[in-house]
Short mmCIF file of C-alpha atoms and ligand atoms in Angstrom, two decimals:
data_model
loop_
_atom_site.label_atom_id
_atom_site.label_comp_id
_atom_site.label_asym_id
_atom_site.label_seq_id
_atom_site.Cartn_x
_atom_site.Cartn_y
_atom_site.Cartn_z
CA MET A 15 -1.65 4.25 -2.20
CA VAL A 16 -0.69 2.64 -5.46
CA GLY A 17 -2.07 -0.43 -7.21
CA PHE A 18 -5.16 -2.34 -6.15
CA PHE A 19 -6.76 -1.55 -2.82
CA ARG A 20 -10.17 -0.89 -1.28
CA GLU A 21 -11.85 2.44 -0.92
CA GLY A 22 -14.80 1.73 1.33
CA ASN A 23 -16.23 -1.53 0.11
CA THR A 24 -15.04 -1.38 -3.45
CA LEU A 25 -11.78 -2.28 -5.18
CA VAL A 26 -9.93 0.54 -6.94
CA CYS A 27 -6.80 0.81 -9.08
CA ASP A 28 -4.71 3.86 -8.15
CA GLY A 29 -7.89 5.37 -6.73
CA VAL A 30 -10.09 4.70 -9.79
CA ALA A 31 -13.06 2.39 -9.12
CA LEU A 32 -12.94 -0.85 -11.08
CA GLU A 33 -16.76 -0.82 -11.17
CA SER A 34 -16.78 2.33 -13.26
CA VAL A 35 -13.90 1.27 -15.53
CA ALA A 36 -15.63 -2.05 -16.21
CA ARG A 37 -18.95 -0.33 -16.88
CA GLU A 38 -17.35 1.99 -19.39
CA HIS A 39 -15.03 -0.44 -21.18
CA GLY A 40 -16.75 -3.79 -20.76
CA THR A 41 -15.34 -7.10 -19.55
CA PRO A 42 -13.16 -9.09 -19.58
CA LEU A 43 -10.76 -6.20 -19.11
CA TYR A 44 -7.12 -5.91 -18.13
CA VAL A 45 -6.68 -2.90 -15.84
CA TYR A 46 -3.11 -1.70 -15.21
CA SER A 47 -1.61 0.70 -12.70
CA ALA A 48 1.08 2.76 -14.45
CA GLU A 49 2.55 3.85 -11.15
CA SER A 50 3.00 0.23 -10.00
CA VAL A 51 5.10 -0.47 -13.09
CA ARG A 52 7.23 2.62 -12.51
CA ARG A 53 7.73 1.74 -8.85
CA ALA A 54 8.79 -1.81 -9.64
CA TYR A 55 11.31 -0.50 -12.16
CA ARG A 56 12.65 2.09 -9.75
CA ALA A 57 13.00 -0.45 -6.93
CA LEU A 58 15.18 -2.71 -9.06
CA ASP A 59 17.18 0.15 -10.53
CA GLU A 60 17.87 1.58 -7.08
CA ALA A 61 18.75 -1.84 -5.68
CA PHE A 62 21.54 -2.15 -8.27
CA ALA A 63 22.62 1.51 -8.08
CA ALA A 64 26.00 0.64 -6.57
CA HIS A 65 27.11 -1.27 -9.67
CA PRO A 66 27.14 -0.46 -13.41
CA HIS A 67 23.95 -2.11 -14.64
CA ARG A 68 21.30 -1.95 -17.32
CA ILE A 69 17.77 -3.29 -16.95
CA HIS A 70 16.43 -4.80 -20.17
CA TYR A 71 12.69 -5.36 -19.67
CA ALA A 72 11.75 -8.82 -21.00
CA MET A 73 8.92 -7.82 -23.31
CA LYS A 74 7.61 -11.36 -23.52
CA ALA A 75 6.00 -10.79 -20.12
CA ASN A 76 3.81 -8.06 -21.56
CA SER A 77 4.46 -6.46 -24.92
CA SER A 78 1.45 -4.18 -25.09
CA MET A 79 2.91 -1.08 -26.69
CA ALA A 80 1.87 1.33 -23.92
CA ILE A 81 3.45 -0.87 -21.24
CA VAL A 82 6.69 -1.15 -23.22
CA ARG A 83 6.71 2.64 -23.73
CA LEU A 84 6.03 3.22 -20.05
CA LEU A 85 9.10 1.18 -19.15
CA ARG A 86 11.23 2.98 -21.72
CA GLU A 87 10.17 6.30 -20.23
CA ALA A 88 11.05 4.96 -16.78
CA GLY A 89 14.59 4.36 -18.06
CA SER A 90 14.51 0.71 -19.06
CA ALA A 91 16.16 -0.95 -22.05
CA ALA A 92 14.57 -3.99 -23.75
CA ASP A 93 14.97 -7.75 -24.09
CA ALA A 94 13.37 -9.17 -27.24
CA ASN A 95 12.63 -12.81 -28.00
CA SER A 96 11.60 -12.56 -31.65
CA ILE A 97 11.74 -10.22 -34.59
CA GLY A 98 8.20 -9.19 -33.67
CA GLU A 99 9.37 -8.01 -30.27
CA ILE A 100 12.36 -6.22 -31.84
CA GLU A 101 10.12 -4.32 -34.25
CA LEU A 102 7.74 -3.50 -31.42
CA ALA A 103 10.62 -2.18 -29.31
CA LEU A 104 11.78 0.05 -32.18
CA ARG A 105 8.26 1.41 -32.59
CA ALA A 106 8.11 2.00 -28.84
CA GLY A 107 11.15 4.26 -29.24
CA PHE A 108 14.07 2.05 -28.27
CA GLU A 109 17.35 2.36 -30.16
CA PRO A 110 18.98 -0.86 -31.46
CA ALA A 111 21.73 -0.30 -28.88
CA ASP A 112 19.06 -0.62 -26.16
CA ILE A 113 17.96 -4.08 -27.28
CA VAL A 114 19.28 -7.53 -26.44
CA PHE A 115 17.95 -10.41 -28.51
CA THR A 116 17.45 -13.74 -26.73
CA GLY A 117 15.77 -17.00 -27.54
CA VAL A 118 16.10 -20.50 -28.90
CA GLY A 119 15.66 -21.10 -32.64
CA LYS A 120 16.26 -17.68 -34.17
CA THR A 121 15.55 -17.89 -37.90
CA PRO A 122 17.97 -16.71 -40.62
CA ASP A 123 15.74 -13.69 -41.28
CA GLU A 124 15.69 -12.78 -37.60
CA LEU A 125 19.47 -13.09 -37.31
CA ASP A 126 20.07 -11.03 -40.42
CA ARG A 127 17.76 -8.27 -39.23
CA ALA A 128 19.40 -8.29 -35.79
CA VAL A 129 22.87 -8.06 -37.35
CA ALA A 130 21.78 -5.29 -39.72
CA LEU A 131 20.31 -3.26 -36.86
CA GLY A 132 23.46 -3.58 -34.74
CA LEU A 133 21.72 -4.59 -31.52
CA LYS A 134 23.45 -4.23 -28.18
CA THR A 135 23.89 -8.01 -27.96
CA ILE A 136 22.58 -11.12 -29.64
CA ASN A 137 22.43 -13.78 -26.95
CA ALA A 138 23.29 -16.89 -28.96
CA GLU A 139 22.02 -20.31 -28.00
CA SER A 140 24.49 -22.61 -29.75
CA ALA A 141 27.75 -22.91 -31.70
CA GLY A 142 25.69 -23.33 -34.87
CA GLU A 143 23.80 -20.12 -34.25
CA LEU A 144 27.07 -18.26 -33.72
CA GLU A 145 28.30 -19.54 -37.08
CA ARG A 146 25.14 -18.25 -38.73
CA ILE A 147 25.56 -14.86 -37.02
CA ASP A 148 29.21 -14.79 -38.12
CA ARG A 149 28.22 -15.41 -41.74
CA ALA A 150 25.44 -12.82 -41.69
CA ALA A 151 27.80 -10.25 -40.17
CA GLN A 152 30.62 -10.94 -42.62
CA ALA A 153 28.18 -10.66 -45.52
CA ARG A 154 27.38 -7.17 -44.26
CA GLY A 155 30.96 -6.30 -43.41
CA VAL A 156 30.20 -5.77 -39.71
CA ARG A 157 30.98 -7.42 -36.38
CA ALA A 158 27.97 -8.52 -34.38
CA ARG A 159 28.09 -8.05 -30.61
CA VAL A 160 27.29 -11.44 -29.13
CA ALA A 161 27.01 -13.34 -25.88
CA LEU A 162 26.62 -17.07 -25.47
CA ARG A 163 23.92 -18.43 -23.24
CA VAL A 164 25.41 -20.82 -20.71
CA ASN A 165 23.27 -23.60 -19.33
CA PRO A 166 24.67 -24.03 -15.81
CA ASP A 167 22.66 -27.14 -14.86
CA ILE A 168 21.31 -25.39 -11.79
CA ASN A 169 17.88 -26.23 -10.44
CA SER A 170 15.97 -23.00 -9.87
CA GLY A 171 13.21 -24.79 -7.98
CA THR A 172 10.43 -23.38 -10.14
CA HIS A 173 7.69 -25.13 -12.13
CA PRO A 174 9.23 -27.55 -14.70
CA HIS A 175 7.48 -25.74 -17.58
CA ILE A 176 9.35 -22.52 -16.82
CA SER A 177 12.68 -23.95 -15.67
CA THR A 178 15.42 -23.32 -18.25
CA GLY A 179 18.79 -23.81 -16.53
CA LEU A 180 19.05 -27.61 -16.40
CA HIS A 181 20.84 -29.79 -18.92
CA VAL A 182 17.54 -31.52 -19.74
CA ASN A 183 16.23 -28.13 -20.95
CA LYS A 184 16.66 -26.95 -24.54
CA PHE A 185 18.36 -23.69 -23.55
CA GLY A 186 22.00 -22.64 -23.87
CA VAL A 187 25.14 -24.75 -23.86
CA PRO A 188 26.89 -26.51 -20.96
CA LEU A 189 29.76 -24.63 -19.33
CA GLU A 190 32.47 -26.97 -20.62
CA GLN A 191 31.33 -26.45 -24.22
CA ALA A 192 30.94 -22.71 -23.67
CA ARG A 193 34.67 -22.30 -22.96
CA ALA A 194 35.63 -23.86 -26.28
CA ILE A 195 32.95 -21.97 -28.21
CA TYR A 196 34.16 -18.63 -26.82
CA ARG A 197 37.78 -19.45 -27.71
CA LYS A 198 36.71 -20.24 -31.25
CA MET A 199 35.11 -16.79 -31.58
CA VAL A 200 38.58 -15.28 -31.72
CA SER A 201 38.85 -16.71 -35.24
CA GLN A 202 35.33 -15.69 -36.32
CA PRO A 203 35.71 -12.20 -37.81
CA GLY A 204 31.98 -11.45 -37.79
CA LEU A 205 31.71 -11.90 -34.04
CA GLN A 206 32.54 -9.58 -31.18
CA PRO A 207 32.01 -11.52 -27.94
CA VAL A 208 31.01 -8.92 -25.35
CA GLY A 209 28.98 -10.80 -22.78
CA ILE A 210 27.97 -14.05 -21.13
CA HIS A 211 24.31 -14.86 -20.74
CA VAL A 212 22.48 -17.07 -18.28
CA HIS A 213 18.78 -17.42 -17.43
CA LEU A 214 17.64 -20.09 -15.00
CA GLY A 215 13.89 -19.87 -15.33
CA SER A 216 10.95 -17.82 -14.21
CA GLN A 217 9.09 -17.20 -10.93
CA ILE A 218 12.21 -18.07 -8.93
CA VAL A 219 11.72 -17.38 -5.24
CA THR A 220 15.01 -18.60 -3.75
CA LEU A 221 18.19 -16.62 -4.24
CA ASP A 222 20.69 -19.41 -3.89
CA PRO A 223 20.41 -20.67 -7.51
CA LEU A 224 20.65 -17.11 -8.86
CA GLN A 225 23.74 -16.51 -6.75
CA LYS A 226 25.37 -19.73 -7.97
CA ALA A 227 24.69 -18.87 -11.60
CA THR A 228 26.18 -15.40 -11.09
CA SER A 229 29.38 -16.86 -9.62
CA MET A 230 29.63 -19.26 -12.50
CA VAL A 231 29.38 -16.65 -15.26
CA VAL A 232 31.69 -14.19 -13.48
CA LYS A 233 34.30 -16.94 -13.15
CA LEU A 234 33.93 -17.80 -16.82
CA ALA A 235 34.32 -14.12 -17.76
CA HIS A 236 37.63 -13.98 -15.88
CA GLU A 237 38.87 -17.12 -17.62
CA LEU A 238 37.95 -15.66 -20.99
CA ARG A 239 39.63 -12.36 -20.23
CA ASP A 240 42.76 -14.30 -19.39
CA VAL A 241 42.76 -15.66 -22.92
CA GLY A 242 42.29 -12.20 -24.39
CA LEU A 243 38.51 -11.86 -24.88
CA GLN A 244 37.08 -8.45 -24.00
CA ILE A 245 34.03 -9.53 -22.00
CA GLU A 246 32.15 -6.37 -20.95
CA HIS A 247 29.10 -7.71 -19.17
CA VAL A 248 27.32 -10.67 -17.66
CA ASP A 249 23.62 -10.95 -18.45
CA LEU A 250 21.92 -12.64 -15.52
CA GLY A 251 18.59 -13.07 -17.32
CA GLY A 252 15.30 -12.52 -15.53
CA GLY A 253 13.37 -14.84 -13.31
CA LEU A 254 12.93 -13.20 -9.93
CA GLY A 255 9.42 -14.09 -8.82
CA ILE A 256 6.58 -12.15 -7.23
CA SER A 257 4.23 -13.23 -4.45
CA TYR A 258 0.98 -14.48 -5.92
CA ASP A 259 -0.46 -15.66 -2.60
CA GLY A 260 0.82 -12.98 -0.26
CA SER A 261 3.59 -15.10 1.27
CA PRO A 262 6.97 -13.36 1.50
CA VAL A 263 9.40 -13.67 -1.43
CA PRO A 264 12.82 -12.04 -1.91
CA ASP A 265 12.50 -8.57 -3.40
CA ALA A 266 14.79 -6.56 -5.66
CA SER A 267 17.00 -5.35 -2.81
CA LEU A 268 17.56 -8.85 -1.40
CA TYR A 269 18.37 -10.04 -4.92
CA ALA A 270 20.88 -7.22 -5.37
CA ALA A 271 22.39 -7.94 -1.95
CA ALA A 272 22.86 -11.57 -3.00
CA VAL A 273 24.57 -10.97 -6.35
CA LEU A 274 26.32 -7.60 -6.05
CA PRO A 275 29.15 -8.86 -3.80
CA ILE A 276 30.00 -11.38 -6.53
CA LEU A 277 30.09 -8.64 -9.18
CA ARG A 278 31.71 -5.90 -7.13
CA ASP A 279 35.36 -6.19 -8.12
CA SER A 280 34.77 -8.07 -11.35
CA GLY A 281 35.15 -5.14 -13.72
CA LEU A 282 31.99 -6.42 -15.42
CA SER A 283 28.77 -4.53 -15.85
CA VAL A 284 25.53 -6.43 -15.36
CA VAL A 285 22.52 -6.79 -17.61
CA LEU A 286 19.21 -7.87 -16.06
CA GLU A 287 16.21 -9.14 -18.04
CA PRO A 288 13.26 -8.99 -15.66
CA GLY A 289 9.75 -9.41 -16.96
CA ARG A 290 7.34 -10.51 -14.29
CA LEU A 291 9.00 -8.49 -11.52
CA LEU A 292 8.27 -5.23 -13.35
CA VAL A 293 4.71 -5.81 -14.53
CA GLY A 294 3.24 -8.86 -12.78
CA SER A 295 1.52 -7.11 -9.88
CA SER A 296 0.45 -4.08 -11.91
CA CYS A 297 -2.72 -5.56 -13.41
CA ALA A 298 -6.05 -7.09 -12.50
CA LEU A 299 -8.10 -9.04 -14.98
CA VAL A 300 -11.62 -7.79 -14.31
CA SER A 301 -14.44 -10.08 -15.27
CA ARG A 302 -18.18 -10.28 -14.79
CA ILE A 303 -20.05 -13.28 -13.48
CA VAL A 304 -22.33 -14.64 -16.20
CA ASP A 305 -23.71 -17.66 -14.38
CA ILE A 306 -23.82 -19.28 -10.97
CA LYS A 307 -24.21 -23.04 -10.90
CA ASP A 308 -24.64 -25.33 -7.94
CA GLY A 309 -23.09 -28.64 -8.86
CA PRO A 310 -24.55 -31.94 -7.64
CA SER A 311 -21.32 -32.55 -5.71
CA GLY A 312 -22.13 -29.55 -3.54
CA ARG A 313 -19.71 -27.27 -5.38
CA HIS A 314 -20.71 -23.78 -6.40
CA PHE A 315 -19.39 -22.57 -9.74
CA ALA A 316 -19.04 -18.87 -10.49
CA VAL A 317 -18.78 -18.73 -14.29
CA VAL A 318 -17.06 -15.51 -15.39
CA ASP A 319 -16.66 -13.93 -18.82
CA ALA A 320 -12.84 -14.17 -18.66
CA SER A 321 -11.15 -17.44 -19.51
CA MET A 322 -7.87 -19.15 -20.19
CA THR A 323 -7.74 -17.03 -23.35
CA GLU A 324 -7.01 -13.97 -21.20
CA LEU A 325 -4.97 -15.68 -18.47
CA ILE A 326 -3.71 -19.17 -19.16
CA ARG A 327 -1.37 -19.45 -16.18
CA PRO A 328 -3.73 -21.43 -13.90
CA ALA A 329 -4.53 -23.89 -16.71
CA LEU A 330 -0.95 -24.24 -17.92
CA TYR A 331 1.06 -24.24 -14.71
CA GLY A 332 -1.56 -24.78 -12.02
CA ALA A 333 -0.66 -21.21 -11.03
CA PHE A 334 -2.40 -19.54 -8.09
CA HIS A 335 -3.89 -16.06 -8.54
CA ARG A 336 -5.79 -14.22 -5.82
CA ILE A 337 -9.38 -13.44 -6.79
CA GLU A 338 -11.39 -10.69 -5.15
CA ALA A 339 -15.00 -9.63 -5.38
CA VAL A 340 -14.80 -6.05 -6.64
CA THR A 341 -17.73 -4.94 -4.49
CA PRO A 342 -18.53 -7.79 -2.09
CA GLY A 343 -22.14 -8.25 -1.04
CA GLU A 344 -23.33 -8.79 2.48
CA GLY A 345 -24.42 -12.42 2.26
CA ARG A 346 -22.73 -15.21 4.19
CA HIS A 347 -19.47 -16.53 2.83
CA LEU A 348 -19.64 -19.47 0.46
CA SER A 349 -17.00 -21.43 -1.36
CA TYR A 350 -16.85 -21.11 -5.16
CA ASP A 351 -14.89 -22.53 -8.05
CA VAL A 352 -14.24 -19.57 -10.35
CA VAL A 353 -14.32 -20.88 -13.90
CA GLY A 354 -14.34 -19.55 -17.46
CA PRO A 355 -16.61 -20.38 -20.40
CA VAL A 356 -14.06 -22.25 -22.54
CA CYS A 357 -14.73 -25.91 -23.22
CA GLU A 358 -11.95 -27.33 -21.08
CA SER A 359 -12.07 -28.30 -17.43
CA SER A 360 -8.69 -26.63 -17.00
CA ASP A 361 -10.37 -23.31 -17.83
CA ALA A 362 -10.60 -22.37 -14.16
CA PHE A 363 -9.08 -19.51 -12.16
CA GLY A 364 -9.43 -20.88 -8.65
CA GLU A 365 -10.97 -23.69 -6.65
CA GLU A 366 -12.98 -23.35 -3.46
CA ARG A 367 -12.42 -19.63 -3.03
CA ARG A 368 -14.53 -17.99 -0.35
CA PHE A 369 -16.65 -14.92 -1.11
CA PRO A 370 -19.83 -13.40 0.35
CA ALA A 371 -22.64 -14.95 -1.74
CA LEU A 372 -22.02 -14.04 -5.39
CA ASP A 373 -24.58 -13.08 -8.00
CA VAL A 374 -24.79 -12.98 -11.78
CA GLY A 375 -23.54 -9.54 -12.85
CA ASP A 376 -21.02 -9.17 -9.99
CA LEU A 377 -17.44 -8.31 -10.87
CA LEU A 378 -14.45 -10.42 -9.85
CA ALA A 379 -10.84 -9.20 -10.10
CA ILE A 380 -8.14 -11.77 -10.79
CA LEU A 381 -4.99 -10.20 -9.41
CA ASP A 382 -1.34 -10.16 -10.54
CA ALA A 383 -2.31 -10.70 -14.17
CA GLY A 384 0.21 -8.22 -15.63
CA ALA A 385 2.85 -10.75 -16.67
CA TYR A 386 2.10 -13.51 -19.15
CA GLY A 387 -1.60 -12.55 -19.15
CA SER A 388 -2.45 -10.53 -22.24
CA ALA A 389 0.91 -11.52 -23.78
CA MET A 390 -0.23 -15.15 -23.85
CA GLY A 391 -3.76 -14.28 -24.89
CA SER A 392 -5.45 -16.16 -27.69
CA THR A 393 -8.71 -16.26 -29.61
CA TYR A 394 -9.42 -19.90 -28.76
CA ASN A 395 -13.14 -20.65 -28.97
CA ARG A 396 -13.28 -17.56 -31.23
CA ARG A 397 -13.03 -15.18 -28.34
CA PRO A 398 -11.86 -11.72 -29.45
CA LEU A 399 -8.78 -10.34 -27.66
CA ALA A 400 -9.83 -8.39 -24.57
CA ALA A 401 -9.36 -4.67 -24.08
CA GLU A 402 -6.64 -3.16 -21.89
CA VAL A 403 -6.88 -0.01 -19.82
CA LEU A 404 -4.05 1.89 -18.14
CA ILE A 405 -4.72 3.97 -15.06
CA ASP A 406 -2.33 6.87 -14.74
CA ALA A 407 -2.71 9.94 -12.52
CA GLY A 408 -6.36 9.11 -11.87
CA LYS A 409 -7.22 8.75 -15.55
CA ALA A 410 -8.19 5.55 -17.36
CA THR A 411 -6.92 5.28 -20.95
CA VAL A 412 -7.65 2.45 -23.36
CA ILE A 413 -4.23 1.18 -24.46
CA ARG A 414 -5.62 -1.65 -26.56
CA ARG A 415 -9.22 -1.67 -27.61
CA ARG A 416 -11.27 -4.84 -27.68
CA GLN A 417 -10.87 -6.83 -30.90
CA THR A 418 -14.02 -6.94 -32.99
CA LEU A 419 -15.40 -10.10 -34.54
CA GLU A 420 -14.60 -8.63 -37.98
CA GLU A 421 -10.98 -8.06 -36.97
CA MET A 422 -10.70 -11.57 -35.63
CA LEU A 423 -11.91 -12.97 -38.94
CA MET A 424 -10.10 -10.49 -41.16
CA LEU A 425 -7.21 -12.74 -42.18
CA GLU A 426 -9.69 -15.24 -43.55
CA LEU A 427 -12.05 -13.03 -45.52
N1 LIG B 513 15.05 -13.69 -20.13
C1 LIG B 513 14.83 -14.85 -20.77
C2 LIG B 513 15.88 -15.41 -21.64
C3 LIG B 513 13.60 -15.52 -20.60
O1 LIG B 513 13.39 -16.66 -21.24
C4 LIG B 513 12.62 -14.95 -19.76
C5 LIG B 513 11.32 -15.61 -19.58
C6 LIG B 513 12.90 -13.74 -19.13
C7 LIG B 513 14.13 -13.13 -19.33
C8 LIG B 513 11.92 -13.06 -18.23
O2 LIG B 513 11.63 -13.85 -17.13
P1 LIG B 513 10.78 -13.28 -15.89
O3 LIG B 513 11.63 -12.20 -15.24
O4 LIG B 513 9.51 -12.74 -16.41
O5 LIG B 513 10.59 -14.44 -15.01
N2 LIG B 513 4.67 -17.92 -19.11
C9 LIG B 513 5.36 -18.26 -17.90
C10 LIG B 513 6.73 -17.62 -17.81
C11 LIG B 513 7.61 -17.90 -19.01
C12 LIG B 513 8.96 -17.24 -18.91
C13 LIG B 513 9.69 -17.29 -20.19
N3 LIG B 513 10.97 -16.69 -20.19
C14 LIG B 513 4.49 -17.88 -16.72
O6 LIG B 513 3.40 -17.35 -16.91
O7 LIG B 513 4.86 -18.11 -15.58
#
């Protein structure tokens, strides 16, 4: 078995007991299963095997160096959202030709570096950005490989904070404008338009919007080829969700079955930018209970040593994460609000969750914390960044050690 499961009464990761990992490395602690990441990558890669494709892992989901390296070794390419992520990808061993660069508001320095490196594609967000790329490329005497991000005005049905494909969102350009912008590229000598980019949002659990967006960009690619542009690929972005509560969601093979018929005879290769799908389920945030409080309203609070600084998703999006007692006791089941120590009422991981009576010192595992957990970590309330441990072949390795107080203050001394 791979990932998080029980051996006897206690929760393990790839067979290694979370109790012992937490004892050795302290809490709060992110514990990852390397094999879960590899399997998720393989499942997607195999699902798209029938069509020329390249998976560019969206590093924003989790850019811890060891996780990025693990995905490179599994065969992945990379999707970067900032110069920081580009530099990290290079250090993790990716070639510039393995990297696509996405994101709103790229700065002149970022664009110049991207052009100088000769990335696989810069996914541009606007006509103005393309002009800036054109200038940077001409100044260097090169042609930058670019795609334009189309905003298809398709509702992906996800949380408004992580929906990106509607005209009210800041991302991309509407289809009608995209046609004209692509045509103009013919007269921009610094630009080599090679792709069309679209990304509808994140944690999408219905395939219909993804299918519609695919049809739209494939149709646009044909139109552009008819006017002489050599479009090589469509980049469908990321966004396929995972099941946080155990209810069924479409998996990689259903996704492939939905979009591959549209791509089949298109002569276009496909780029995918999954983040969450590859790493989301691979990690548990392990935390220790530091206090139990019985509120006057009859609520029980289990106060843990993890907080919104390690996993902000519940606070920010009202996201649900399963929480399990690592080694449940034998007492009768009670209902608890699992909360963190940060001074905000939104610093909570779950309301009215049922566990056998909990005690101070017990461990709780907050599941599916691999995507947008440590990557969105902060030192709010002066909490040092938590440590991360990777379990691989039965061995636990620290991939990021816990930040010390000195390190947290270092920039100010
Ligand atoms: N490509 C682009 C252009 C993106 O903006 C994103 C995510 C991805 C790919 C990867 O999406 P994924 O496959 O992971 O859904 N913090 C939020 C999610 C923010 C997503 C941002 N963009 C959360 O915790 O749910």
